[in-house]
PDB file of C-alpha atoms in Angstrom:
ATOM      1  CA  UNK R  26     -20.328-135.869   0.616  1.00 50.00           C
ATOM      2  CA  UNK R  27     -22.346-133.000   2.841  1.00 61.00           C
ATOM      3  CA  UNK R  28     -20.867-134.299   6.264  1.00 63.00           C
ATOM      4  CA  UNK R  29     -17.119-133.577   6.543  1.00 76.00           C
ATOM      5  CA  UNK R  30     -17.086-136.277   9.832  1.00 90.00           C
ATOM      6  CA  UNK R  31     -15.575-139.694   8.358  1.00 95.00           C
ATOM      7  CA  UNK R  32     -15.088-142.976  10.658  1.00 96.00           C
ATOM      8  CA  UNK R  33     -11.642-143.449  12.085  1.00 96.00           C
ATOM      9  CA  UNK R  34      -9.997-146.276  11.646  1.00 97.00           C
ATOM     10  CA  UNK R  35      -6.527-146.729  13.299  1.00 96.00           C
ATOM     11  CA  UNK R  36      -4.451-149.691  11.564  1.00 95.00           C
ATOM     12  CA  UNK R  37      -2.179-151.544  14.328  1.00 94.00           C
ATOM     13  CA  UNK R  38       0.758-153.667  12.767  1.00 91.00           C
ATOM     14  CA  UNK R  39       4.421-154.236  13.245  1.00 85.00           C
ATOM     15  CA  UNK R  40       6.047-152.096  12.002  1.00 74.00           C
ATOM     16  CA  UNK R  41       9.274-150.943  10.200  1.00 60.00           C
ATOM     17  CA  UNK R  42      10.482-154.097   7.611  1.00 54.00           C
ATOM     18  CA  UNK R  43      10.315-151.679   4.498  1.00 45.00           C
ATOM     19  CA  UNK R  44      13.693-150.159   6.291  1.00 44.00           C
ATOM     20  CA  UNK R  45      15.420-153.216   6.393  1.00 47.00           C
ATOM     21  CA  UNK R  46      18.328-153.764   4.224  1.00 48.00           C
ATOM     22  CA  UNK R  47      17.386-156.737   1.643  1.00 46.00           C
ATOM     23  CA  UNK R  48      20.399-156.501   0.148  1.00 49.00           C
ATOM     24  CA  UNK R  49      22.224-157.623   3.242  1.00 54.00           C
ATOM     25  CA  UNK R  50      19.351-160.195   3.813  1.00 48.00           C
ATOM     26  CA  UNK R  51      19.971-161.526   0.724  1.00 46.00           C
ATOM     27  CA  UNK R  52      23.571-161.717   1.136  1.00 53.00           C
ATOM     28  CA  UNK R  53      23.344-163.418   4.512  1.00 56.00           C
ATOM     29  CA  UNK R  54      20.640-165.931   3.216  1.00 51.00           C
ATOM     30  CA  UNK R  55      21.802-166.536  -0.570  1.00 50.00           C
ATOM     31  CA  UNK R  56      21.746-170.161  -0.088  1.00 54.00           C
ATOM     32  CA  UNK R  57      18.760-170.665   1.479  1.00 57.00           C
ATOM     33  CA  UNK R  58      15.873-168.737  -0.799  1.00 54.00           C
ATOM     34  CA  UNK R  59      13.217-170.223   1.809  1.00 58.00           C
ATOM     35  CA  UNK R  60      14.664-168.139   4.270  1.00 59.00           C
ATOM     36  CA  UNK R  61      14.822-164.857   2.368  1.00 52.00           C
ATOM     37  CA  UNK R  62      11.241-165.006   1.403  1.00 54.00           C
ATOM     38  CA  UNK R  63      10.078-166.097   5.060  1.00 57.00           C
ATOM     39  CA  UNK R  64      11.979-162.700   6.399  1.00 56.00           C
ATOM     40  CA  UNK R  65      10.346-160.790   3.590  1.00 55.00           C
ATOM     41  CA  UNK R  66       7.216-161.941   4.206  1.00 54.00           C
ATOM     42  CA  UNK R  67       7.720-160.984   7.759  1.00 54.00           C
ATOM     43  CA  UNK R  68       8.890-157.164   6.934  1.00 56.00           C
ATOM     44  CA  UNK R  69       5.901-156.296   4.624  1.00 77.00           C
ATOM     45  CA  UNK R  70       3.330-154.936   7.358  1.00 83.00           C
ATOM     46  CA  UNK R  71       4.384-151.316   6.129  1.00 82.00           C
ATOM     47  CA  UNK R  72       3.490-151.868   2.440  1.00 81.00           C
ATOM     48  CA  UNK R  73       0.255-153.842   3.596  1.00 87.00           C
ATOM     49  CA  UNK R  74      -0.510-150.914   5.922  1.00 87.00           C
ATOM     50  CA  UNK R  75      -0.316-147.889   3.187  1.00 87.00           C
ATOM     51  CA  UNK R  76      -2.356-150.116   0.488  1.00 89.00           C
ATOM     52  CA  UNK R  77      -5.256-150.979   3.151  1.00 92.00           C
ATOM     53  CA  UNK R  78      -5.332-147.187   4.083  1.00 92.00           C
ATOM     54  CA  UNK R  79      -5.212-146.298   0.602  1.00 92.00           C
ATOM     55  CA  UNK R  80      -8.100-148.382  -0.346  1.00 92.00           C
ATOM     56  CA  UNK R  81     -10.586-147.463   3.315  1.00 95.00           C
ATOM     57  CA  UNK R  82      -9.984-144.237   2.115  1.00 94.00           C
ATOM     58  CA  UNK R  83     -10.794-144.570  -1.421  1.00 94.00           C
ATOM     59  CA  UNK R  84     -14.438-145.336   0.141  1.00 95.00           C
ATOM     60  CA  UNK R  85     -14.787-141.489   0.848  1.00 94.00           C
ATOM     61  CA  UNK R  86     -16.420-141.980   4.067  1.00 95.00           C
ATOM     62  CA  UNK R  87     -13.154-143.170   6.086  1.00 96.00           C
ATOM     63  CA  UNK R  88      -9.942-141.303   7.564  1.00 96.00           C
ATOM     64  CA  UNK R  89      -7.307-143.875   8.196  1.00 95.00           C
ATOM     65  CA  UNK R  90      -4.329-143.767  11.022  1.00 93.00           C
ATOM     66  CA  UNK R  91      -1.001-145.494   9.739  1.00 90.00           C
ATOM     67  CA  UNK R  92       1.983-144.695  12.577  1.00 86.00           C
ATOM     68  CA  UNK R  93       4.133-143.928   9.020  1.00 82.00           C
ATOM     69  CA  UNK R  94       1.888-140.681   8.294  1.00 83.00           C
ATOM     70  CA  UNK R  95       2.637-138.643  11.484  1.00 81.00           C
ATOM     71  CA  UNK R  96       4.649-135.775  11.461  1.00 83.00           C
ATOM     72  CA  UNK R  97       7.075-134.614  14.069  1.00 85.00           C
ATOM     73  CA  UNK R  98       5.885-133.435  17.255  1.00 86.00           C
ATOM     74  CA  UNK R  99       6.356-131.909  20.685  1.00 87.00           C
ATOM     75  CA  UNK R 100       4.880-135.044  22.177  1.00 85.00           C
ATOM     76  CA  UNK R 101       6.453-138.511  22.040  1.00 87.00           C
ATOM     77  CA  UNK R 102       5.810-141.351  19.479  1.00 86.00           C
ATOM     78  CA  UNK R 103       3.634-143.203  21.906  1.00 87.00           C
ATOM     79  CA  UNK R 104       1.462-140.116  23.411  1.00 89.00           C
ATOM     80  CA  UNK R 105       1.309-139.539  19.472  1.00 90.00           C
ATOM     81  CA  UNK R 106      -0.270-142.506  18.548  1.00 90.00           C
ATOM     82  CA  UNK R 107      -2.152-143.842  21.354  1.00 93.00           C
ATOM     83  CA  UNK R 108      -3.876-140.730  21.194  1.00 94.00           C
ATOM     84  CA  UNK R 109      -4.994-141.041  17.939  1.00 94.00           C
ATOM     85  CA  UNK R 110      -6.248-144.395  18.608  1.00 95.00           C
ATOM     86  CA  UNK R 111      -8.012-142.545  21.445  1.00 96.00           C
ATOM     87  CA  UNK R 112      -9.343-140.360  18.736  1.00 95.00           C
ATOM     88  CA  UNK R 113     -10.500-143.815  16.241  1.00 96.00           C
ATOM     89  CA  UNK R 114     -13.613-145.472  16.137  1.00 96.00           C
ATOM     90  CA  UNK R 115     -12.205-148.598  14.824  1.00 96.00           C
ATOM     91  CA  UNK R 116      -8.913-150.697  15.529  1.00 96.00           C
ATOM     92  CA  UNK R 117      -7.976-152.746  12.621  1.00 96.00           C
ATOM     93  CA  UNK R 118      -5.152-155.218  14.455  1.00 94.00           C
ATOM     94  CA  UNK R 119      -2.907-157.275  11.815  1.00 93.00           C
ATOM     95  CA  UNK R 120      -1.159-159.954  13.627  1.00 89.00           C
ATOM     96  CA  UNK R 121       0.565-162.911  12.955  1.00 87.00           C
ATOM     97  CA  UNK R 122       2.002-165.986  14.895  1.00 83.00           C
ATOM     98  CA  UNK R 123       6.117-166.078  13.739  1.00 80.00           C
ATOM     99  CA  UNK R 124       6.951-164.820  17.014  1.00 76.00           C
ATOM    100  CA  UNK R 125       5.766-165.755  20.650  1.00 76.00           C
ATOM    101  CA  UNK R 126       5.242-162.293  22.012  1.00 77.00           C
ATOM    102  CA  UNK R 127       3.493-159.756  20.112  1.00 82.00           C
ATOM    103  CA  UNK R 128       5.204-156.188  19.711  1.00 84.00           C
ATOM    104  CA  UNK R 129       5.542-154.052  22.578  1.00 87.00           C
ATOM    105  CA  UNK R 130       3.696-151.399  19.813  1.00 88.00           C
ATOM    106  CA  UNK R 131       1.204-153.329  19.568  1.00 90.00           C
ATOM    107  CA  UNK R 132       0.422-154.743  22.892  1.00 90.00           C
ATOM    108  CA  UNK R 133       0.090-151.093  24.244  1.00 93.00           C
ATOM    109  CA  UNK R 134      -2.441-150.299  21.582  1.00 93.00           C
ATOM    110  CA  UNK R 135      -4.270-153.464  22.078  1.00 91.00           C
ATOM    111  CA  UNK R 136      -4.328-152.590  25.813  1.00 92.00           C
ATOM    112  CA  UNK R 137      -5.390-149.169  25.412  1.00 95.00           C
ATOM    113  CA  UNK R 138      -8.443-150.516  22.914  1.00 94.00           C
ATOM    114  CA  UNK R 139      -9.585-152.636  25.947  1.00 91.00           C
ATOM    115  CA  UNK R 140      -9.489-149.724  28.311  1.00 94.00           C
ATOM    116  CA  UNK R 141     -11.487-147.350  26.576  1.00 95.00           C
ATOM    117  CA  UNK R 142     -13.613-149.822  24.879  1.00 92.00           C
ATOM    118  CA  UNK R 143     -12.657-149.281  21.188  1.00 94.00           C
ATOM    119  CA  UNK R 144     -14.105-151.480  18.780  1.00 92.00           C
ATOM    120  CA  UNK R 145     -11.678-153.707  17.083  1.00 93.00           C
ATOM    121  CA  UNK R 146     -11.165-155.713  14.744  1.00 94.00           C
ATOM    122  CA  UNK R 147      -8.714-158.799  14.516  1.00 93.00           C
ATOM    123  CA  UNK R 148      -6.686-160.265  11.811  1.00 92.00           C
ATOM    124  CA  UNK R 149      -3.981-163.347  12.380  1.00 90.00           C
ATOM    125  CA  UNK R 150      -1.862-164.595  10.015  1.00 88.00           C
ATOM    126  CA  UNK R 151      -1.457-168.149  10.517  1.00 84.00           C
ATOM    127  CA  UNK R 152       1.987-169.557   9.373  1.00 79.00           C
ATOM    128  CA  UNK R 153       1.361-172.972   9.109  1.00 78.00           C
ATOM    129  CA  UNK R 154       4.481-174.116  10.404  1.00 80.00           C
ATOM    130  CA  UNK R 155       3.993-172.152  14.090  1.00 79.00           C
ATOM    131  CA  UNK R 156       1.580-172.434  17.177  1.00 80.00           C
ATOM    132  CA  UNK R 157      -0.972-169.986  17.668  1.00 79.00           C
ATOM    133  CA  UNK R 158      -0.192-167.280  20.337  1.00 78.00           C
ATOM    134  CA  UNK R 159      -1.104-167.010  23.602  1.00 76.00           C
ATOM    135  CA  UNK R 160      -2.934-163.601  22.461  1.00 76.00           C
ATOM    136  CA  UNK R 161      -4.516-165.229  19.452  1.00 78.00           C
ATOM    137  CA  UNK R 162      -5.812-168.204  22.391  1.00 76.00           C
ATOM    138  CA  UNK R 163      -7.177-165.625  24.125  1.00 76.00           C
ATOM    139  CA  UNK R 164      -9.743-164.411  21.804  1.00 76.00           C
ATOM    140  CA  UNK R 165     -10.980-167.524  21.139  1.00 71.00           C
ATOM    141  CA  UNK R 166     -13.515-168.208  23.908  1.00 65.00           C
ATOM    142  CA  UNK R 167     -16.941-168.404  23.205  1.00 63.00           C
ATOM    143  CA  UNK R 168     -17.525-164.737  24.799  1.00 64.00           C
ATOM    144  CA  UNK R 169     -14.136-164.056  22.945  1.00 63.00           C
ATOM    145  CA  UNK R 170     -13.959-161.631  19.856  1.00 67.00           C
ATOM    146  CA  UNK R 171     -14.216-163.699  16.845  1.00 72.00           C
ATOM    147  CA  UNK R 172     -11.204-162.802  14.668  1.00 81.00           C
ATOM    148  CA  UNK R 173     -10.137-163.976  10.785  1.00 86.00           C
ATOM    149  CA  UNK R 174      -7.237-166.280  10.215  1.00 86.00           C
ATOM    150  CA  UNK R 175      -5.383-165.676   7.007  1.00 89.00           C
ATOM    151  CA  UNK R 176      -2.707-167.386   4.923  1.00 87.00           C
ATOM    152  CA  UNK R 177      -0.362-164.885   3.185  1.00 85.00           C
ATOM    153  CA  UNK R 178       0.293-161.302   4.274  1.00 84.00           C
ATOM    154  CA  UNK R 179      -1.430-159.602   0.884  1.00 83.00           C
ATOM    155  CA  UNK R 180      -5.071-161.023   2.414  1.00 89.00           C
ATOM    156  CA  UNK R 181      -4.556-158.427   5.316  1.00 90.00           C
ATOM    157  CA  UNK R 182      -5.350-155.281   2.352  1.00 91.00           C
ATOM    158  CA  UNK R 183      -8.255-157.331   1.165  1.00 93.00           C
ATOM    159  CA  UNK R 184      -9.591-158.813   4.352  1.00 94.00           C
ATOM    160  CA  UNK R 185      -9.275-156.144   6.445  1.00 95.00           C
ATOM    161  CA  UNK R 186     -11.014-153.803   3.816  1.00 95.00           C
ATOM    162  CA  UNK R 187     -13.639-156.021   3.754  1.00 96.00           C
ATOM    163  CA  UNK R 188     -13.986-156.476   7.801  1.00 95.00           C
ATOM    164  CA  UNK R 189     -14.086-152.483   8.193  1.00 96.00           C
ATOM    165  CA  UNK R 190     -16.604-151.888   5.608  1.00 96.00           C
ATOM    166  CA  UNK R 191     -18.864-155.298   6.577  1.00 95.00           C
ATOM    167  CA  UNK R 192     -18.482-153.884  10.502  1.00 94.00           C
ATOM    168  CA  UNK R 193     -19.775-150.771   9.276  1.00 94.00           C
ATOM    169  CA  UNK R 194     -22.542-152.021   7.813  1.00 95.00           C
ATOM    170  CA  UNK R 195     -23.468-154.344  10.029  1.00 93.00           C
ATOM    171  CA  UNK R 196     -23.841-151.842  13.242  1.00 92.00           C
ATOM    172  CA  UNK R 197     -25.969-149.323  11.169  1.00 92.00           C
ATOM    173  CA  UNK R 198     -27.685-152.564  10.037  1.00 93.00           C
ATOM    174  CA  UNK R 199     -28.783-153.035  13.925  1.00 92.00           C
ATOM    175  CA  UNK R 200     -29.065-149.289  14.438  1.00 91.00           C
ATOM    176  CA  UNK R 201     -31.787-149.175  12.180  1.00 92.00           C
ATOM    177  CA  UNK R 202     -33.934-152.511  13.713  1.00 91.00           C
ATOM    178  CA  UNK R 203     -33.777-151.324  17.222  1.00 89.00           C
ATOM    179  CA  UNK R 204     -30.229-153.434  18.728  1.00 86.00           C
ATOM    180  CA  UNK R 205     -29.415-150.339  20.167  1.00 76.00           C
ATOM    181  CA  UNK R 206     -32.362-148.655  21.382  1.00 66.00           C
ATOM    182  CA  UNK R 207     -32.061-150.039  24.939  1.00 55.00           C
ATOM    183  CA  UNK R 208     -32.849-153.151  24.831  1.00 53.00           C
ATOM    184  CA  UNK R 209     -30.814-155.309  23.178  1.00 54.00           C
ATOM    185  CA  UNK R 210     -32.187-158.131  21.015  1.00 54.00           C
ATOM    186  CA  UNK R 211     -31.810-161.282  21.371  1.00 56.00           C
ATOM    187  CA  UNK R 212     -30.091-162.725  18.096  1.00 55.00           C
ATOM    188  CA  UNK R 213     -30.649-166.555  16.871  1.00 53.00           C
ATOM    189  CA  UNK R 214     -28.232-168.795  16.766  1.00 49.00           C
TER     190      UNK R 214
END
């Protein structure tokens, strides 16, 4: 490839399962296997991060941000890595609805995305027992951003491969018939 420039894409998850001790899980949970492989499925946004980066940057064209990759610093964890979602050109958000709040993490990045106007794109996993969030609501207006609802954690690596790259395409799609040339077009419904 002649240009060195590649896209940016700055993966926002939970973080931190892959630390957990199963053992102890296990332990705590042996009679109830249901339990142990909700809480797994729960912890896995580290492994699900590293494969999706792994495969966006298999593409050649793309530079991925996982929070997992940074090395120490002068500067905090935060100035760290809101900065390099400063630096992105796409947020990849993987989200699910176990819990009623999302992160702290990841409500700062999603905020900061807003501020400066990042594109970003939205993935939810839907567990079918649980209500969708308040967040996930929130996108859903008809001037909302249209997200993807998946079913199992290992769509996010597939999925959100697919929503970069189709993204991607799809602005330099528009670039070249004239949607951003001033006037923007009107598209049919």
């Amino acid at each position: 490839m002649k240009n060195e420039e590649k896209i940016k894409v700055f993966i926002s998850s939970k973080c931190g399962g892959e630390r957990l001790n199963f053992d102890k899980l296990v332990e705590e949970e042996l009679n109830d296997k249901k339990a142990i492989a909700n809480k797994a499925t729960k912890t896995s946004y580290d492994l699900v991060r590293r494969a999706l980066k792994i495969s966006l940057e298999n593409t050649g064209f793309i530079k991925t941000y996982i929070f997992e990759d940074d090395t120490a610093s002068t500067s905090s964890s935060r100035e760290d890595y809101l900065y390099k979602l400063d630096q992105s050109d796409i947020c990849l958000f993987l989200i699910d609805n176990f819990g009623k709040d999302i992160p702290p993490g990841v409500l700062t990045e999603y905020n900061r995305a807003q501020q400066t106007n990042k594109k970003s794109i939205y993935l939810f996993l839907n567990h079918p027992n649980y209500e969708e969030t308040i967040f996930q609501k929130n996108l859903t207006s008809a001037d909302g951003i249209h997200y993807f609802p998946i079913n199992d954690i290992r769509e996010f690596i597939d999925k959100g491969y697919e929503a970069v790259i189709d993204d991607i395409i799809e602005k330099y799609q528009k670039y070249c018939r004239g949607y951003f040339d001033g006037e923007q077009k009107e598209t049919s419904v």
